[in-house]
Amino acid sequence: MRKQIAAANWKMNLTYQQAEKLLDDILDAEIEMKPDQQTIFAVPYPYLIMAKSDIEEQKQYAVAAQNCYSKKSGAYTGEVSIEMLRSINVNYCVLGHSERREYFAESNTMLADKVNLCLEFNIEPIFCCGEPLSIREASTQNDFVTRQLEESLFHLPAEKMKNFIIAYEPIWAIGTGKTATTEQAQEMHAHLRSIIARQYNSELAETVSILYGGSVKANNAKELFSCKDVDGGLVGGASLVAADFIEIMKSLKQ
Ligand code: PGA
């Protein structure tokens, strides 16, 4: 089975002390995870080393950066390079979150550069896609996300797309308490898998983990994750409460 993932996206929340406590509370719960299940914590840059050392070598846990810059290095004050992340052994990086696209004008082509850099430095991207409400209301969401993948990912050779991680996050469901129905989630995830199969092949498409994001909560995670093509979640708000996130981790497909 492809990897089932519970990914926490802390966004720009928590002080260092709060972050340490939250992580400790989750790790102390000692949730047993199967070899094909994983929990990833996308934490703010200044907490990466702390989080990394807290989880030690436990294979079922990993940390992710929430972003990186699209250039290798140089005079880009305030930015963080992928090489810096590699040098502190970060293995994952969230790319193209809708908040980055909306507030920091990240385009599909800029994201293609970031994807390339991540792969060059052996960091696995968690690539986010998803449509705004107006697109969903016009029923053109499939075309919209197809374009996001075409312009940011489909230049990659097949071996780089194998085991890739994508997060489908309908923007209208992020932080709104409005979750996609299981039918909407499954339909989009199946669509994403089908376009990957069309571009590459269906065997490869079956290895891609497609996470759902957008108001995943302790009380709806199990139902969402039970959908055939939903391989876990990227969780914002509910990942800031230890008990809720623990419940979400336990909701991954067995
Ligand atoms: P949410 O955020 O769970 O608070 O809706 C999800 C995300 O933006 O990754």
Tab-separated table of C-alpha atoms and ligand atoms in Angstrom:
chain	number	residue	atom	x	y	z
A	1	MET	CA	0.000	0.000	0.000
A	2	ARG	CA	1.197	3.550	-0.667
A	3	LYS	CA	2.168	5.653	2.336
A	4	GLN	CA	-0.681	6.903	4.564
A	5	ILE	CA	0.244	10.230	6.098
A	6	ALA	CA	-1.029	12.457	8.885
A	7	ALA	CA	0.672	15.808	8.285
A	8	ALA	CA	0.390	18.673	10.765
A	9	ASN	CA	0.642	22.160	9.336
A	10	TRP	CA	1.246	24.497	12.276
A	11	LYS	CA	1.404	27.560	9.979
A	12	MET	CA	2.516	30.727	11.823
A	13	ASN	CA	1.308	29.603	15.234
A	14	LEU	CA	2.776	28.718	18.653
A	15	THR	CA	5.718	30.056	20.603
A	16	TYR	CA	8.778	27.856	20.912
A	17	GLN	CA	7.643	26.713	24.373
A	18	GLN	CA	4.130	25.922	23.175
A	19	ALA	CA	5.514	24.069	20.187
A	20	GLU	CA	7.782	21.927	22.379
A	21	LYS	CA	4.890	21.047	24.673
A	22	LEU	CA	2.542	20.187	21.805
A	23	LEU	CA	5.115	17.920	20.207
A	24	ASP	CA	5.936	16.251	23.533
A	25	ASP	CA	2.263	15.636	24.271
A	26	ILE	CA	1.820	13.967	20.891
A	27	LEU	CA	4.984	11.880	21.108
A	28	ASP	CA	4.200	10.863	24.702
A	29	ALA	CA	0.988	9.254	23.481
A	30	GLU	CA	3.191	6.672	21.734
A	31	ILE	CA	0.731	5.999	18.951
A	32	GLU	CA	1.665	2.840	17.167
A	33	MET	CA	2.064	3.329	13.462
A	34	LYS	CA	2.330	0.679	10.774
A	35	PRO	CA	5.378	0.696	8.473
A	36	ASP	CA	3.369	2.351	5.691
A	37	GLN	CA	1.996	5.067	7.979
A	38	GLN	CA	3.772	8.280	8.827
A	39	THR	CA	3.249	11.483	10.771
A	40	ILE	CA	4.888	14.641	9.482
A	41	PHE	CA	5.093	17.913	11.398
A	42	ALA	CA	5.369	21.008	9.190
A	43	VAL	CA	6.686	23.467	11.747
A	44	PRO	CA	7.931	27.064	11.513
A	45	TYR	CA	11.593	27.330	10.435
A	46	PRO	CA	12.992	28.258	13.892
A	47	TYR	CA	11.554	25.066	15.384
A	48	LEU	CA	12.840	22.592	12.820
A	49	ILE	CA	15.959	21.583	14.734
A	50	MET	CA	14.074	21.213	18.011
A	51	ALA	CA	11.372	19.095	16.361
A	52	LYS	CA	13.961	17.049	14.543
A	53	SER	CA	15.837	16.245	17.740
A	54	ASP	CA	12.607	15.517	19.652
A	55	ILE	CA	11.505	12.842	17.232
A	56	GLU	CA	15.042	11.439	17.141
A	57	GLU	CA	15.383	8.531	14.786
A	58	GLN	CA	11.801	7.325	15.027
A	59	LYS	CA	11.038	6.353	11.473
A	60	GLN	CA	7.293	6.945	11.699
A	61	TYR	CA	7.842	10.641	12.401
A	62	ALA	CA	9.372	13.360	10.255
A	63	VAL	CA	9.501	17.114	10.128
A	64	ALA	CA	8.796	19.346	7.163
A	65	ALA	CA	9.499	22.955	6.344
A	66	GLN	CA	6.404	24.923	5.341
A	67	ASN	CA	8.132	26.605	2.417
A	68	CYS	CA	11.507	27.314	0.841
A	69	TYR	CA	12.798	29.820	-1.668
A	70	SER	CA	12.932	29.176	-5.397
A	71	LYS	CA	16.621	30.089	-5.784
A	72	LYS	CA	19.612	28.114	-4.634
A	73	SER	CA	21.360	30.834	-2.604
A	74	GLY	CA	22.343	34.479	-2.762
A	75	ALA	CA	21.122	37.959	-1.948
A	76	TYR	CA	17.530	37.154	-0.955
A	77	THR	CA	17.284	38.658	2.516
A	78	GLY	CA	14.893	36.825	4.777
A	79	GLU	CA	14.480	33.748	2.602
A	80	VAL	CA	15.406	30.157	3.431
A	81	SER	CA	17.088	27.940	0.871
A	82	ILE	CA	16.543	24.292	0.268
A	83	GLU	CA	20.252	23.691	0.852
A	84	MET	CA	19.874	25.140	4.360
A	85	LEU	CA	17.028	22.718	5.018
A	86	ARG	CA	19.107	19.819	3.714
A	87	SER	CA	22.028	20.850	5.942
A	88	ILE	CA	19.862	20.316	9.040
A	89	ASN	CA	18.476	17.042	7.657
A	90	VAL	CA	14.944	18.133	6.934
A	91	ASN	CA	13.432	15.537	4.610
A	92	TYR	CA	10.152	17.166	3.553
A	93	CYS	CA	8.959	20.579	2.433
A	94	VAL	CA	5.395	21.789	1.886
A	95	LEU	CA	5.163	23.622	-1.423
A	96	GLY	CA	2.430	25.723	-2.959
A	97	HIS	CA	0.108	25.974	0.008
A	98	SER	CA	-2.825	28.151	-1.028
A	99	GLU	CA	-1.827	30.760	1.570
A	100	ARG	CA	1.570	31.055	-0.143
A	101	ARG	CA	-0.090	31.260	-3.531
A	102	GLU	CA	-2.560	33.898	-2.363
A	103	TYR	CA	-0.533	36.132	-0.011
A	104	PHE	CA	2.913	35.716	-1.565
A	105	ALA	CA	1.920	35.426	-5.206
A	106	GLU	CA	3.489	32.026	-5.769
A	107	SER	CA	2.821	30.903	-9.314
A	108	ASN	CA	2.780	27.450	-10.844
A	109	THR	CA	6.063	28.150	-12.627
A	110	MET	CA	7.778	29.401	-9.466
A	111	LEU	CA	6.580	26.229	-7.771
A	112	ALA	CA	8.083	24.131	-10.551
A	113	ASP	CA	11.462	25.711	-9.659
A	114	LYS	CA	10.954	24.922	-5.995
A	115	VAL	CA	9.990	21.329	-6.800
A	116	ASN	CA	13.155	20.930	-8.877
A	117	LEU	CA	15.365	22.332	-6.127
A	118	CYS	CA	13.804	20.103	-3.483
A	119	LEU	CA	14.381	17.021	-5.583
A	120	GLU	CA	17.943	18.102	-6.392
A	121	PHE	CA	18.643	18.243	-2.652
A	122	ASN	CA	16.757	15.048	-1.876
A	123	ILE	CA	13.929	16.711	-0.030
A	124	GLU	CA	10.455	15.339	-0.685
A	125	PRO	CA	7.925	18.002	-1.611
A	126	ILE	CA	4.415	17.890	-0.225
A	127	PHE	CA	2.845	19.639	-3.172
A	128	CYS	CA	-0.431	21.448	-2.492
A	129	CYS	CA	-3.142	22.068	-5.059
A	130	GLY	CA	-6.768	23.064	-4.823
A	131	GLU	CA	-9.393	25.413	-6.176
A	132	PRO	CA	-11.026	28.568	-4.821
A	133	LEU	CA	-14.778	28.731	-4.227
A	134	SER	CA	-15.553	30.545	-7.488
A	135	ILE	CA	-13.985	27.698	-9.467
A	136	ARG	CA	-15.861	25.065	-7.482
A	137	GLU	CA	-19.115	26.961	-8.053
A	138	ALA	CA	-18.409	27.026	-11.784
A	139	SER	CA	-17.702	23.263	-11.644
A	140	THR	CA	-14.300	23.728	-13.302
A	141	GLN	CA	-12.236	22.444	-10.366
A	142	ASN	CA	-10.884	19.444	-12.276
A	143	ASP	CA	-9.406	21.630	-15.018
A	144	PHE	CA	-8.034	24.040	-12.430
A	145	VAL	CA	-6.061	21.449	-10.461
A	146	THR	CA	-5.008	19.672	-13.661
A	147	ARG	CA	-3.309	22.889	-14.704
A	148	GLN	CA	-1.580	23.230	-11.327
A	149	LEU	CA	-0.068	19.774	-11.722
A	150	GLU	CA	0.749	20.221	-15.395
A	151	GLU	CA	2.618	23.469	-14.817
A	152	SER	CA	4.451	22.535	-11.629
A	153	LEU	CA	4.980	18.769	-11.731
A	154	PHE	CA	4.492	17.153	-15.101
A	155	HIS	CA	7.911	18.150	-16.420
A	156	LEU	CA	9.356	15.626	-13.959
A	157	PRO	CA	10.606	12.269	-15.175
A	158	ALA	CA	8.669	9.239	-13.955
A	159	GLU	CA	11.265	8.169	-11.392
A	160	LYS	CA	10.862	11.495	-9.566
A	161	MET	CA	7.070	11.222	-9.460
A	162	LYS	CA	7.124	7.776	-7.909
A	163	ASN	CA	5.988	7.919	-4.250
A	164	PHE	CA	5.342	11.653	-4.608
A	165	ILE	CA	3.149	13.386	-2.007
A	166	ILE	CA	0.341	15.681	-3.117
A	167	ALA	CA	-2.127	17.465	-0.858
A	168	TYR	CA	-5.491	18.413	-2.315
A	169	GLU	CA	-6.788	21.382	-0.370
A	170	PRO	CA	-9.939	23.055	-1.636
A	171	ILE	CA	-9.397	26.670	-0.594
A	172	TRP	CA	-13.027	27.088	0.436
A	173	ALA	CA	-12.513	24.392	3.075
A	174	ILE	CA	-9.297	25.717	4.644
A	175	GLY	CA	-9.794	27.156	8.110
A	176	THR	CA	-13.484	27.620	7.415
A	177	GLY	CA	-14.873	24.623	9.233
A	178	LYS	CA	-16.453	23.671	5.917
A	179	THR	CA	-15.096	20.269	4.942
A	180	ALA	CA	-15.416	18.718	1.518
A	181	THR	CA	-17.831	15.799	1.563
A	182	THR	CA	-16.306	12.360	1.228
A	183	GLU	CA	-17.799	12.246	-2.291
A	184	GLN	CA	-16.159	15.540	-3.270
A	185	ALA	CA	-12.820	14.463	-1.792
A	186	GLN	CA	-12.866	11.005	-3.358
A	187	GLU	CA	-13.925	12.369	-6.735
A	188	MET	CA	-11.078	14.906	-6.846
A	189	HIS	CA	-8.488	12.452	-5.525
A	190	ALA	CA	-9.508	9.924	-8.171
A	191	HIS	CA	-9.257	12.679	-10.783
A	192	LEU	CA	-5.740	13.593	-9.599
A	193	ARG	CA	-4.678	9.976	-9.731
A	194	SER	CA	-6.149	9.587	-13.211
A	195	ILE	CA	-4.247	12.548	-14.639
A	196	ILE	CA	-1.025	11.242	-13.119
A	197	ALA	CA	-1.781	7.878	-14.711
A	198	ARG	CA	-2.436	9.566	-18.051
A	199	GLN	CA	0.814	11.551	-17.875
A	200	TYR	CA	2.942	8.662	-16.581
A	201	ASN	CA	1.250	5.305	-16.035
A	202	SER	CA	-1.301	3.799	-13.696
A	203	GLU	CA	1.222	1.752	-11.764
A	204	LEU	CA	3.119	4.916	-10.883
A	205	ALA	CA	-0.105	6.780	-10.054
A	206	GLU	CA	-0.895	4.099	-7.475
A	207	THR	CA	2.313	4.954	-5.574
A	208	VAL	CA	1.448	8.646	-5.141
A	209	SER	CA	0.070	9.582	-1.711
A	210	ILE	CA	-2.733	12.102	-2.083
A	211	LEU	CA	-3.649	13.821	1.191
A	212	TYR	CA	-6.814	15.777	1.788
A	213	GLY	CA	-6.634	19.150	3.563
A	214	GLY	CA	-9.320	21.585	4.607
A	215	SER	CA	-10.972	21.475	8.037
A	216	VAL	CA	-9.897	17.919	8.826
A	217	LYS	CA	-10.975	17.378	12.433
A	218	ALA	CA	-10.883	14.577	14.986
A	219	ASN	CA	-14.521	13.810	14.221
A	220	ASN	CA	-14.354	13.659	10.417
A	221	ALA	CA	-10.845	12.301	9.725
A	222	LYS	CA	-11.783	8.633	9.786
A	223	GLU	CA	-14.564	9.058	7.255
A	224	LEU	CA	-12.414	11.161	4.912
A	225	PHE	CA	-9.411	8.842	5.177
A	226	SER	CA	-11.598	5.818	4.473
A	227	CYS	CA	-12.085	7.013	0.872
A	228	LYS	CA	-10.216	4.777	-1.527
A	229	ASP	CA	-7.977	7.509	-2.955
A	230	VAL	CA	-7.501	9.608	0.204
A	231	ASP	CA	-4.184	8.684	1.777
A	232	GLY	CA	-4.350	10.819	4.905
A	233	GLY	CA	-4.534	14.518	5.577
A	234	LEU	CA	-2.768	17.843	5.819
A	235	VAL	CA	-4.182	19.349	8.967
A	236	GLY	CA	-4.058	22.976	10.086
A	237	GLY	CA	-6.214	24.066	13.030
A	238	ALA	CA	-6.772	20.626	14.543
A	239	SER	CA	-3.028	19.889	14.511
A	240	LEU	CA	-2.525	22.543	17.206
A	241	VAL	CA	-4.441	20.505	19.801
A	242	ALA	CA	-2.598	17.346	20.884
A	243	ALA	CA	-5.695	15.240	21.626
A	244	ASP	CA	-7.289	16.142	18.290
A	245	PHE	CA	-4.205	15.447	16.226
A	246	ILE	CA	-3.632	12.139	18.019
A	247	GLU	CA	-7.164	11.121	17.063
A	248	ILE	CA	-6.435	12.119	13.460
A	249	MET	CA	-3.237	10.041	13.458
A	250	LYS	CA	-5.274	7.076	14.685
A	251	SER	CA	-7.734	7.600	11.829
A	252	LEU	CA	-5.258	6.693	9.076
A	253	LYS	CA	-6.196	3.666	6.982
A	254	GLN	CA	-5.019	0.459	8.621
B	1	PGA	P1	-7.244	23.665	8.262
B	1	PGA	O1	-5.953	23.975	7.367
B	1	PGA	O2	-7.151	22.239	8.706
B	1	PGA	O3	-7.147	24.640	9.425
B	1	PGA	O4	-8.442	23.914	7.413
B	1	PGA	C1	-5.472	23.037	6.454
B	1	PGA	C2	-4.268	23.597	5.735
B	1	PGA	O5	-4.290	24.769	5.368
B	1	PGA	O6	-3.259	22.889	5.524
